[in-house]
PDB file of C-alpha atoms in Angstrom:
ATOM      1  CA  UNK A   1     -37.677 -34.645  11.577  1.00 45.00           C
ATOM      2  CA  UNK A   2     -39.060 -33.477  14.952  1.00 68.00           C
ATOM      3  CA  UNK A   3     -36.469 -31.874  17.403  1.00 90.00           C
ATOM      4  CA  UNK A   4     -38.634 -33.005  20.371  1.00 95.00           C
ATOM      5  CA  UNK A   5     -37.365 -35.541  22.925  1.00 96.00           C
ATOM      6  CA  UNK A   6     -39.498 -37.617  25.054  1.00 98.00           C
ATOM      7  CA  UNK A   7     -38.107 -37.704  28.524  1.00 98.00           C
ATOM      8  CA  UNK A   8     -39.350 -40.152  31.254  1.00 97.00           C
ATOM      9  CA  UNK A   9     -38.617 -39.810  34.877  1.00 95.00           C
ATOM     10  CA  UNK A  10     -39.499 -43.202  36.868  1.00 94.00           C
ATOM     11  CA  UNK A  11     -39.238 -43.185  40.585  1.00 86.00           C
ATOM     12  CA  UNK A  12     -40.655 -45.100  43.434  1.00 81.00           C
ATOM     13  CA  UNK A  13     -43.390 -42.423  44.206  1.00 83.00           C
ATOM     14  CA  UNK A  14     -44.068 -40.674  40.924  1.00 90.00           C
ATOM     15  CA  UNK A  15     -43.680 -41.212  37.217  1.00 95.00           C
ATOM     16  CA  UNK A  16     -43.211 -38.021  35.164  1.00 96.00           C
ATOM     17  CA  UNK A  17     -42.902 -37.516  31.354  1.00 97.00           C
ATOM     18  CA  UNK A  18     -42.163 -34.558  29.249  1.00 97.00           C
ATOM     19  CA  UNK A  19     -41.565 -33.281  25.774  1.00 97.00           C
ATOM     20  CA  UNK A  20     -38.304 -31.288  25.762  1.00 96.00           C
ATOM     21  CA  UNK A  21     -37.022 -29.011  23.051  1.00 95.00           C
ATOM     22  CA  UNK A  22     -33.412 -28.644  21.828  1.00 94.00           C
ATOM     23  CA  UNK A  23     -32.887 -25.484  24.152  1.00 93.00           C
ATOM     24  CA  UNK A  24     -33.839 -27.901  27.153  1.00 93.00           C
ATOM     25  CA  UNK A  25     -37.155 -26.356  27.822  1.00 94.00           C
ATOM     26  CA  UNK A  26     -40.154 -28.362  28.778  1.00 95.00           C
ATOM     27  CA  UNK A  27     -42.777 -28.184  26.368  1.00 94.00           C
ATOM     28  CA  UNK A  28     -45.389 -30.257  27.815  1.00 95.00           C
ATOM     29  CA  UNK A  29     -45.425 -32.486  31.091  1.00 95.00           C
ATOM     30  CA  UNK A  30     -47.482 -34.905  33.024  1.00 95.00           C
ATOM     31  CA  UNK A  31     -46.968 -37.025  36.087  1.00 94.00           C
ATOM     32  CA  UNK A  32     -48.820 -39.579  38.057  1.00 94.00           C
ATOM     33  CA  UNK A  33     -48.311 -41.592  41.568  1.00 92.00           C
ATOM     34  CA  UNK A  34     -46.239 -44.752  40.943  1.00 91.00           C
ATOM     35  CA  UNK A  35     -48.599 -47.811  41.464  1.00 90.00           C
ATOM     36  CA  UNK A  36     -47.552 -50.169  44.056  1.00 82.00           C
ATOM     37  CA  UNK A  37     -47.715 -53.144  41.630  1.00 86.00           C
ATOM     38  CA  UNK A  38     -46.892 -53.410  37.857  1.00 87.00           C
ATOM     39  CA  UNK A  39     -46.483 -49.710  37.052  1.00 94.00           C
ATOM     40  CA  UNK A  40     -45.875 -50.308  33.360  1.00 96.00           C
ATOM     41  CA  UNK A  41     -49.420 -49.392  32.378  1.00 95.00           C
ATOM     42  CA  UNK A  42     -49.035 -46.184  34.200  1.00 96.00           C
ATOM     43  CA  UNK A  43     -45.886 -45.443  32.235  1.00 97.00           C
ATOM     44  CA  UNK A  44     -47.705 -45.857  29.094  1.00 96.00           C
ATOM     45  CA  UNK A  45     -50.572 -43.715  30.068  1.00 96.00           C
ATOM     46  CA  UNK A  46     -48.481 -40.788  31.301  1.00 96.00           C
ATOM     47  CA  UNK A  47     -46.262 -41.086  28.168  1.00 97.00           C
ATOM     48  CA  UNK A  48     -49.379 -41.119  25.902  1.00 96.00           C
ATOM     49  CA  UNK A  49     -50.731 -38.267  27.593  1.00 96.00           C
ATOM     50  CA  UNK A  50     -47.583 -36.095  26.850  1.00 96.00           C
ATOM     51  CA  UNK A  51     -46.824 -37.208  23.286  1.00 95.00           C
ATOM     52  CA  UNK A  52     -50.315 -37.095  21.967  1.00 93.00           C
ATOM     53  CA  UNK A  53     -49.919 -36.713  18.249  1.00 90.00           C
ATOM     54  CA  UNK A  54     -46.354 -35.426  18.253  1.00 92.00           C
ATOM     55  CA  UNK A  55     -43.384 -37.109  16.690  1.00 92.00           C
ATOM     56  CA  UNK A  56     -40.228 -37.420  18.809  1.00 95.00           C
ATOM     57  CA  UNK A  57     -36.694 -37.697  17.847  1.00 95.00           C
ATOM     58  CA  UNK A  58     -35.669 -39.937  20.713  1.00 96.00           C
ATOM     59  CA  UNK A  59     -36.366 -41.183  24.259  1.00 97.00           C
ATOM     60  CA  UNK A  60     -34.266 -40.419  27.359  1.00 97.00           C
ATOM     61  CA  UNK A  61     -35.091 -42.446  30.630  1.00 97.00           C
ATOM     62  CA  UNK A  62     -34.215 -41.485  34.057  1.00 94.00           C
ATOM     63  CA  UNK A  63     -34.932 -44.126  36.566  1.00 93.00           C
ATOM     64  CA  UNK A  64     -34.559 -44.885  40.271  1.00 86.00           C
ATOM     65  CA  UNK A  65     -31.934 -47.599  40.608  1.00 83.00           C
ATOM     66  CA  UNK A  66     -30.116 -49.782  40.645  1.00 88.00           C
ATOM     67  CA  UNK A  67     -30.229 -49.547  36.888  1.00 92.00           C
ATOM     68  CA  UNK A  68     -28.328 -51.860  34.471  1.00 93.00           C
ATOM     69  CA  UNK A  69     -27.270 -49.279  31.586  1.00 90.00           C
ATOM     70  CA  UNK A  70     -25.857 -52.144  29.722  1.00 91.00           C
ATOM     71  CA  UNK A  71     -28.989 -54.492  29.516  1.00 94.00           C
ATOM     72  CA  UNK A  72     -31.446 -51.554  29.693  1.00 95.00           C
ATOM     73  CA  UNK A  73     -33.108 -52.907  32.827  1.00 96.00           C
ATOM     74  CA  UNK A  74     -34.083 -51.393  36.071  1.00 95.00           C
ATOM     75  CA  UNK A  75     -34.576 -52.782  39.732  1.00 92.00           C
ATOM     76  CA  UNK A  76     -35.791 -49.776  41.785  1.00 88.00           C
ATOM     77  CA  UNK A  77     -35.567 -50.616  45.510  1.00 81.00           C
ATOM     78  CA  UNK A  78     -38.935 -49.147  46.122  1.00 78.00           C
ATOM     79  CA  UNK A  79     -40.730 -51.057  43.405  1.00 86.00           C
ATOM     80  CA  UNK A  80     -40.332 -54.672  44.157  1.00 85.00           C
ATOM     81  CA  UNK A  81     -42.545 -55.864  41.279  1.00 87.00           C
ATOM     82  CA  UNK A  82     -39.954 -54.278  38.930  1.00 90.00           C
ATOM     83  CA  UNK A  83     -36.487 -56.307  39.366  1.00 90.00           C
ATOM     84  CA  UNK A  84     -34.540 -56.430  36.145  1.00 93.00           C
ATOM     85  CA  UNK A  85     -37.456 -54.978  34.286  1.00 95.00           C
ATOM     86  CA  UNK A  86     -36.590 -54.203  30.745  1.00 97.00           C
ATOM     87  CA  UNK A  87     -37.565 -50.547  30.508  1.00 97.00           C
ATOM     88  CA  UNK A  88     -35.395 -49.316  27.648  1.00 97.00           C
ATOM     89  CA  UNK A  89     -36.579 -52.149  25.371  1.00 97.00           C
ATOM     90  CA  UNK A  90     -40.301 -51.559  26.623  1.00 96.00           C
ATOM     91  CA  UNK A  91     -39.990 -47.902  25.634  1.00 97.00           C
ATOM     92  CA  UNK A  92     -38.367 -48.878  22.438  1.00 96.00           C
ATOM     93  CA  UNK A  93     -41.191 -51.035  21.329  1.00 96.00           C
ATOM     94  CA  UNK A  94     -43.403 -47.895  21.648  1.00 96.00           C
ATOM     95  CA  UNK A  95     -41.222 -45.741  19.633  1.00 96.00           C
ATOM     96  CA  UNK A  96     -39.586 -47.902  16.920  1.00 94.00           C
ATOM     97  CA  UNK A  97     -36.798 -46.311  14.916  1.00 93.00           C
ATOM     98  CA  UNK A  98     -35.608 -43.727  17.355  1.00 95.00           C
ATOM     99  CA  UNK A  99     -32.785 -43.743  19.910  1.00 96.00           C
ATOM    100  CA  UNK A 100     -33.663 -44.792  23.463  1.00 97.00           C
ATOM    101  CA  UNK A 101     -31.297 -44.274  26.196  1.00 96.00           C
ATOM    102  CA  UNK A 102     -31.419 -44.983  29.897  1.00 95.00           C
ATOM    103  CA  UNK A 103     -29.567 -43.719  32.945  1.00 93.00           C
ATOM    104  CA  UNK A 104     -30.016 -43.402  36.975  1.00 91.00           C
ATOM    105  CA  UNK A 105     -32.244 -40.672  38.137  1.00 89.00           C
ATOM    106  CA  UNK A 106     -29.213 -39.097  40.102  1.00 89.00           C
ATOM    107  CA  UNK A 107     -27.126 -39.037  36.851  1.00 92.00           C
ATOM    108  CA  UNK A 108     -30.007 -37.326  34.971  1.00 94.00           C
ATOM    109  CA  UNK A 109     -30.555 -34.731  37.888  1.00 94.00           C
ATOM    110  CA  UNK A 110     -26.895 -33.985  37.555  1.00 95.00           C
ATOM    111  CA  UNK A 111     -26.980 -33.536  33.910  1.00 95.00           C
ATOM    112  CA  UNK A 112     -30.031 -31.546  33.713  1.00 96.00           C
ATOM    113  CA  UNK A 113     -28.539 -29.158  36.369  1.00 97.00           C
ATOM    114  CA  UNK A 114     -25.487 -28.958  34.246  1.00 96.00           C
ATOM    115  CA  UNK A 115     -27.151 -28.394  31.087  1.00 95.00           C
ATOM    116  CA  UNK A 116     -29.887 -25.759  32.234  1.00 95.00           C
ATOM    117  CA  UNK A 117     -29.363 -25.218  35.964  1.00 96.00           C
ATOM    118  CA  UNK A 118     -27.010 -24.345  38.815  1.00 97.00           C
ATOM    119  CA  UNK A 119     -24.261 -26.686  37.226  1.00 96.00           C
ATOM    120  CA  UNK A 120     -23.809 -24.535  34.190  1.00 95.00           C
ATOM    121  CA  UNK A 121     -20.200 -23.642  33.351  1.00 93.00           C
ATOM    122  CA  UNK A 122     -18.889 -26.531  35.893  1.00 94.00           C
ATOM    123  CA  UNK A 123     -16.524 -29.044  34.380  1.00 93.00           C
ATOM    124  CA  UNK A 124     -16.609 -31.859  36.906  1.00 96.00           C
ATOM    125  CA  UNK A 125     -19.643 -31.906  39.238  1.00 97.00           C
ATOM    126  CA  UNK A 126     -21.585 -34.118  41.516  1.00 97.00           C
ATOM    127  CA  UNK A 127     -25.465 -33.600  41.814  1.00 96.00           C
ATOM    128  CA  UNK A 128     -27.286 -34.668  44.861  1.00 95.00           C
ATOM    129  CA  UNK A 129     -30.904 -35.292  45.653  1.00 91.00           C
ATOM    130  CA  UNK A 130     -31.544 -34.977  49.330  1.00 94.00           C
ATOM    131  CA  UNK A 131     -35.079 -36.006  49.901  1.00 89.00           C
ATOM    132  CA  UNK A 132     -36.678 -39.234  51.169  1.00 86.00           C
ATOM    133  CA  UNK A 133     -33.228 -40.881  50.203  1.00 87.00           C
ATOM    134  CA  UNK A 134     -30.137 -39.433  49.121  1.00 92.00           C
ATOM    135  CA  UNK A 135     -29.429 -39.887  45.508  1.00 90.00           C
ATOM    136  CA  UNK A 136     -26.609 -38.548  43.154  1.00 93.00           C
ATOM    137  CA  UNK A 137     -24.806 -38.495  39.790  1.00 94.00           C
ATOM    138  CA  UNK A 138     -21.443 -37.208  38.322  1.00 96.00           C
ATOM    139  CA  UNK A 139     -21.039 -35.233  35.133  1.00 95.00           C
ATOM    140  CA  UNK A 140     -17.336 -35.462  33.982  1.00 94.00           C
ATOM    141  CA  UNK A 141     -15.947 -33.033  31.489  1.00 91.00           C
ATOM    142  CA  UNK A 142     -19.674 -31.932  30.619  1.00 86.00           C
ATOM    143  CA  UNK A 143     -20.642 -35.640  30.078  1.00 91.00           C
ATOM    144  CA  UNK A 144     -22.825 -37.878  32.362  1.00 91.00           C
ATOM    145  CA  UNK A 145     -20.597 -40.676  33.950  1.00 92.00           C
ATOM    146  CA  UNK A 146     -22.469 -43.668  34.947  1.00 88.00           C
ATOM    147  CA  UNK A 147     -19.646 -46.038  35.353  1.00 89.00           C
ATOM    148  CA  UNK A 148     -19.555 -49.809  34.608  1.00 88.00           C
ATOM    149  CA  UNK A 149     -23.201 -50.472  35.204  1.00 85.00           C
ATOM    150  CA  UNK A 150     -24.663 -46.889  35.160  1.00 85.00           C
ATOM    151  CA  UNK A 151     -24.853 -46.471  38.933  1.00 87.00           C
ATOM    152  CA  UNK A 152     -21.763 -44.485  39.563  1.00 91.00           C
ATOM    153  CA  UNK A 153     -22.419 -41.379  41.656  1.00 92.00           C
ATOM    154  CA  UNK A 154     -24.544 -43.101  44.360  1.00 90.00           C
ATOM    155  CA  UNK A 155     -23.309 -40.592  47.176  1.00 93.00           C
ATOM    156  CA  UNK A 156     -26.029 -41.378  49.362  1.00 93.00           C
ATOM    157  CA  UNK A 157     -24.243 -44.755  50.145  1.00 94.00           C
ATOM    158  CA  UNK A 158     -20.983 -43.296  51.108  1.00 96.00           C
ATOM    159  CA  UNK A 159     -20.402 -44.395  54.778  1.00 96.00           C
ATOM    160  CA  UNK A 160     -20.178 -41.796  57.126  1.00 96.00           C
ATOM    161  CA  UNK A 161     -21.128 -43.414  60.349  1.00 96.00           C
ATOM    162  CA  UNK A 162     -19.283 -47.028  60.269  1.00 94.00           C
ATOM    163  CA  UNK A 163     -21.437 -48.194  63.236  1.00 93.00           C
ATOM    164  CA  UNK A 164     -24.417 -46.498  62.279  1.00 95.00           C
ATOM    165  CA  UNK A 165     -27.968 -47.510  61.251  1.00 96.00           C
ATOM    166  CA  UNK A 166     -28.859 -50.217  58.923  1.00 95.00           C
ATOM    167  CA  UNK A 167     -29.447 -48.857  55.283  1.00 93.00           C
ATOM    168  CA  UNK A 168     -31.899 -50.088  52.796  1.00 86.00           C
ATOM    169  CA  UNK A 169     -29.001 -50.967  50.618  1.00 87.00           C
ATOM    170  CA  UNK A 170     -27.878 -53.422  53.180  1.00 90.00           C
ATOM    171  CA  UNK A 171     -24.995 -51.506  54.590  1.00 93.00           C
ATOM    172  CA  UNK A 172     -24.637 -49.458  57.560  1.00 96.00           C
ATOM    173  CA  UNK A 173     -24.113 -45.797  58.352  1.00 97.00           C
ATOM    174  CA  UNK A 174     -24.455 -44.734  54.673  1.00 97.00           C
ATOM    175  CA  UNK A 175     -25.329 -40.734  54.207  1.00 97.00           C
ATOM    176  CA  UNK A 176     -28.920 -41.685  53.528  1.00 95.00           C
ATOM    177  CA  UNK A 177     -29.400 -43.208  57.099  1.00 97.00           C
ATOM    178  CA  UNK A 178     -28.623 -39.603  58.514  1.00 98.00           C
ATOM    179  CA  UNK A 179     -29.737 -37.104  55.746  1.00 97.00           C
ATOM    180  CA  UNK A 180     -32.752 -38.984  54.389  1.00 94.00           C
ATOM    181  CA  UNK A 181     -35.982 -37.036  55.383  1.00 94.00           C
ATOM    182  CA  UNK A 182     -37.661 -39.789  57.296  1.00 93.00           C
ATOM    183  CA  UNK A 183     -34.504 -40.891  58.958  1.00 96.00           C
ATOM    184  CA  UNK A 184     -34.035 -37.243  60.092  1.00 97.00           C
ATOM    185  CA  UNK A 185     -37.511 -37.260  61.570  1.00 97.00           C
ATOM    186  CA  UNK A 186     -36.986 -40.667  63.127  1.00 96.00           C
ATOM    187  CA  UNK A 187     -33.766 -39.516  64.786  1.00 97.00           C
ATOM    188  CA  UNK A 188     -35.369 -36.334  66.097  1.00 98.00           C
ATOM    189  CA  UNK A 189     -38.191 -38.508  67.682  1.00 97.00           C
ATOM    190  CA  UNK A 190     -35.823 -40.610  69.333  1.00 96.00           C
ATOM    191  CA  UNK A 191     -33.872 -37.487  70.608  1.00 97.00           C
ATOM    192  CA  UNK A 192     -36.926 -36.407  72.373  1.00 97.00           C
ATOM    193  CA  UNK A 193     -38.582 -34.110  69.786  1.00 97.00           C
ATOM    194  CA  UNK A 194     -42.364 -33.928  70.262  1.00 94.00           C
ATOM    195  CA  UNK A 195     -44.041 -33.845  67.006  1.00 91.00           C
ATOM    196  CA  UNK A 196     -47.433 -35.153  65.631  1.00 89.00           C
ATOM    197  CA  UNK A 197     -47.651 -38.459  63.868  1.00 90.00           C
ATOM    198  CA  UNK A 198     -47.849 -36.945  60.520  1.00 91.00           C
ATOM    199  CA  UNK A 199     -44.582 -35.001  61.014  1.00 93.00           C
ATOM    200  CA  UNK A 200     -42.127 -34.938  57.956  1.00 94.00           C
ATOM    201  CA  UNK A 201     -38.789 -33.157  57.021  1.00 94.00           C
ATOM    202  CA  UNK A 202     -40.851 -30.086  56.173  1.00 95.00           C
ATOM    203  CA  UNK A 203     -42.293 -29.784  59.650  1.00 96.00           C
ATOM    204  CA  UNK A 204     -38.921 -30.656  61.020  1.00 97.00           C
ATOM    205  CA  UNK A 205     -37.414 -27.912  59.052  1.00 97.00           C
ATOM    206  CA  UNK A 206     -40.037 -25.406  60.260  1.00 97.00           C
ATOM    207  CA  UNK A 207     -39.399 -26.364  63.921  1.00 97.00           C
ATOM    208  CA  UNK A 208     -35.638 -25.753  63.281  1.00 97.00           C
ATOM    209  CA  UNK A 209     -36.422 -22.316  61.755  1.00 96.00           C
ATOM    210  CA  UNK A 210     -38.469 -21.720  64.899  1.00 96.00           C
ATOM    211  CA  UNK A 211     -35.240 -22.351  67.024  1.00 96.00           C
ATOM    212  CA  UNK A 212     -36.102 -25.833  68.443  1.00 97.00           C
ATOM    213  CA  UNK A 213     -32.966 -27.555  69.565  1.00 97.00           C
ATOM    214  CA  UNK A 214     -33.361 -30.964  68.385  1.00 98.00           C
ATOM    215  CA  UNK A 215     -34.764 -30.293  64.908  1.00 97.00           C
ATOM    216  CA  UNK A 216     -31.680 -27.820  64.529  1.00 98.00           C
ATOM    217  CA  UNK A 217     -29.304 -30.773  65.677  1.00 98.00           C
ATOM    218  CA  UNK A 218     -31.017 -32.916  63.047  1.00 98.00           C
ATOM    219  CA  UNK A 219     -30.355 -30.833  60.245  1.00 98.00           C
ATOM    220  CA  UNK A 220     -26.709 -30.232  61.602  1.00 98.00           C
ATOM    221  CA  UNK A 221     -26.219 -34.102  61.588  1.00 98.00           C
ATOM    222  CA  UNK A 222     -27.626 -34.291  57.986  1.00 98.00           C
ATOM    223  CA  UNK A 223     -25.483 -31.372  56.714  1.00 98.00           C
ATOM    224  CA  UNK A 224     -22.376 -32.708  58.274  1.00 98.00           C
ATOM    225  CA  UNK A 225     -23.077 -36.061  56.662  1.00 98.00           C
ATOM    226  CA  UNK A 226     -23.723 -34.669  53.177  1.00 98.00           C
ATOM    227  CA  UNK A 227     -20.630 -32.397  53.408  1.00 97.00           C
ATOM    228  CA  UNK A 228     -18.458 -35.131  54.209  1.00 97.00           C
ATOM    229  CA  UNK A 229     -19.649 -37.318  51.416  1.00 97.00           C
ATOM    230  CA  UNK A 230     -19.085 -34.635  49.098  1.00 97.00           C
ATOM    231  CA  UNK A 231     -15.483 -33.988  50.406  1.00 97.00           C
ATOM    232  CA  UNK A 232     -14.697 -37.671  49.816  1.00 96.00           C
ATOM    233  CA  UNK A 233     -16.312 -37.714  46.132  1.00 96.00           C
ATOM    234  CA  UNK A 234     -14.529 -34.553  45.418  1.00 96.00           C
ATOM    235  CA  UNK A 235     -11.126 -35.910  46.467  1.00 96.00           C
ATOM    236  CA  UNK A 236     -11.597 -39.103  44.525  1.00 95.00           C
ATOM    237  CA  UNK A 237     -13.110 -37.432  41.443  1.00 95.00           C
ATOM    238  CA  UNK A 238     -11.428 -33.982  41.513  1.00 95.00           C
ATOM    239  CA  UNK A 239     -14.625 -32.250  41.310  1.00 96.00           C
ATOM    240  CA  UNK A 240     -15.261 -28.425  41.101  1.00 95.00           C
ATOM    241  CA  UNK A 241     -19.025 -28.300  42.033  1.00 97.00           C
ATOM    242  CA  UNK A 242     -21.648 -30.002  44.093  1.00 97.00           C
ATOM    243  CA  UNK A 243     -25.374 -29.165  43.368  1.00 97.00           C
ATOM    244  CA  UNK A 244     -27.782 -29.981  45.995  1.00 97.00           C
ATOM    245  CA  UNK A 245     -31.624 -30.343  45.429  1.00 93.00           C
ATOM    246  CA  UNK A 246     -34.366 -32.281  46.800  1.00 90.00           C
ATOM    247  CA  UNK A 247     -37.128 -31.777  49.494  1.00 89.00           C
ATOM    248  CA  UNK A 248     -34.589 -31.695  52.360  1.00 93.00           C
ATOM    249  CA  UNK A 249     -32.392 -29.232  50.433  1.00 93.00           C
ATOM    250  CA  UNK A 250     -35.610 -26.815  50.266  1.00 92.00           C
ATOM    251  CA  UNK A 251     -34.771 -25.937  54.008  1.00 95.00           C
ATOM    252  CA  UNK A 252     -32.006 -23.646  52.627  1.00 95.00           C
ATOM    253  CA  UNK A 253     -29.132 -22.762  55.106  1.00 96.00           C
ATOM    254  CA  UNK A 254     -30.371 -25.125  57.656  1.00 97.00           C
ATOM    255  CA  UNK A 255     -28.634 -27.817  55.617  1.00 97.00           C
ATOM    256  CA  UNK A 256     -26.276 -25.847  53.219  1.00 98.00           C
ATOM    257  CA  UNK A 257     -24.448 -24.136  56.274  1.00 98.00           C
ATOM    258  CA  UNK A 258     -23.368 -27.436  57.942  1.00 98.00           C
ATOM    259  CA  UNK A 259     -22.592 -28.728  54.564  1.00 98.00           C
ATOM    260  CA  UNK A 260     -19.990 -25.761  53.950  1.00 97.00           C
ATOM    261  CA  UNK A 261     -18.601 -26.259  57.492  1.00 97.00           C
ATOM    262  CA  UNK A 262     -18.098 -29.866  56.823  1.00 97.00           C
ATOM    263  CA  UNK A 263     -16.246 -29.092  53.542  1.00 96.00           C
ATOM    264  CA  UNK A 264     -13.810 -26.648  55.342  1.00 95.00           C
ATOM    265  CA  UNK A 265     -13.033 -29.664  57.648  1.00 95.00           C
ATOM    266  CA  UNK A 266     -12.883 -32.389  55.462  1.00 95.00           C
ATOM    267  CA  UNK A 267     -11.986 -31.105  51.973  1.00 95.00           C
ATOM    268  CA  UNK A 268      -8.421 -30.175  52.849  1.00 93.00           C
ATOM    269  CA  UNK A 269      -6.569 -30.972  49.749  1.00 94.00           C
ATOM    270  CA  UNK A 270      -5.004 -28.106  47.811  1.00 95.00           C
ATOM    271  CA  UNK A 271      -6.787 -28.969  44.588  1.00 95.00           C
ATOM    272  CA  UNK A 272     -10.199 -28.883  46.434  1.00 94.00           C
ATOM    273  CA  UNK A 273      -9.853 -25.031  47.182  1.00 91.00           C
ATOM    274  CA  UNK A 274     -12.196 -24.107  44.444  1.00 91.00           C
ATOM    275  CA  UNK A 275     -14.946 -26.573  45.209  1.00 95.00           C
ATOM    276  CA  UNK A 276     -18.241 -24.799  45.491  1.00 95.00           C
ATOM    277  CA  UNK A 277     -21.633 -25.947  46.682  1.00 97.00           C
ATOM    278  CA  UNK A 278     -24.936 -24.627  45.035  1.00 97.00           C
ATOM    279  CA  UNK A 279     -28.515 -25.060  45.380  1.00 96.00           C
ATOM    280  CA  UNK A 280     -30.123 -26.775  42.492  1.00 96.00           C
ATOM    281  CA  UNK A 281     -32.467 -24.607  40.351  1.00 96.00           C
ATOM    282  CA  UNK A 282     -34.469 -26.949  38.313  1.00 95.00           C
ATOM    283  CA  UNK A 283     -36.756 -28.545  40.825  1.00 90.00           C
ATOM    284  CA  UNK A 284     -38.604 -31.549  39.759  1.00 87.00           C
ATOM    285  CA  UNK A 285     -37.671 -30.726  36.156  1.00 93.00           C
ATOM    286  CA  UNK A 286     -33.991 -31.736  36.577  1.00 94.00           C
ATOM    287  CA  UNK A 287     -34.421 -35.391  35.862  1.00 93.00           C
ATOM    288  CA  UNK A 288     -36.553 -34.902  32.886  1.00 96.00           C
ATOM    289  CA  UNK A 289     -34.273 -32.254  31.249  1.00 96.00           C
ATOM    290  CA  UNK A 290     -31.123 -34.431  32.131  1.00 95.00           C
ATOM    291  CA  UNK A 291     -33.142 -37.404  30.583  1.00 96.00           C
ATOM    292  CA  UNK A 292     -33.660 -35.467  27.463  1.00 96.00           C
ATOM    293  CA  UNK A 293     -29.926 -34.483  27.398  1.00 95.00           C
ATOM    294  CA  UNK A 294     -29.021 -38.223  27.038  1.00 94.00           C
ATOM    295  CA  UNK A 295     -30.242 -38.337  23.442  1.00 92.00           C
ATOM    296  CA  UNK A 296     -29.624 -34.673  22.464  1.00 82.00           C
TER     297      UNK A 296
END
């Protein structure tokens, strides 16, 4: 028997696959852009390039959501051609006789950080990916918690501005509408930030680090929103740790400092006194390591 697990991380912009050993180390990996239409062939291609002639003992799948962990289907918001796509059974047909497990990418990010990254040693944690959108996942008592359908932990859709902007989820004022990278840039433009057409969250962060007032305010708003959401999740779930990763989080203290201030304001219950916030450590490998952990 082999001890290698195949991990697949399917997202709206990239498809990544890796072989992961029992220690959680990535042995071999590959990634390709997600095609706009019918990405299954791309999944098969990237999986084949990683597996080659290796045998695998299981397959773990992290997917953008919503997911249905019961039926094994995925309906990524940014992949319209995949609605209720049977991803788990499709992978099972490629690897008959081995266990195949599916979870949301936020859950897998949290699980990966808990196993090998910044979440080691925690008991009840939330992992957040603050990037184009804001994703999240929960680890309870050392195990991933997906809830009834596998979608628990979608912290990016906690409402922080009841009369705020329309979100891609159909609601209004979600964390994602304030802290998602493109939303931050759009807000800064509306507030008067003069930036080139190609401006993104990285350029916004550079401008904030240079002391520009509007970009600094954009990160203040984002950090406050993320902190409020963490405070709410921690109060409900009795969490001891929040691990934050993703492209926007690479701005470091521009985001983390207002997050911590928001927690001081909003996480006032006595049992939240030890709540910590840490930066993620695994980067783009977190989802793959977490996917592998589903079948370890």
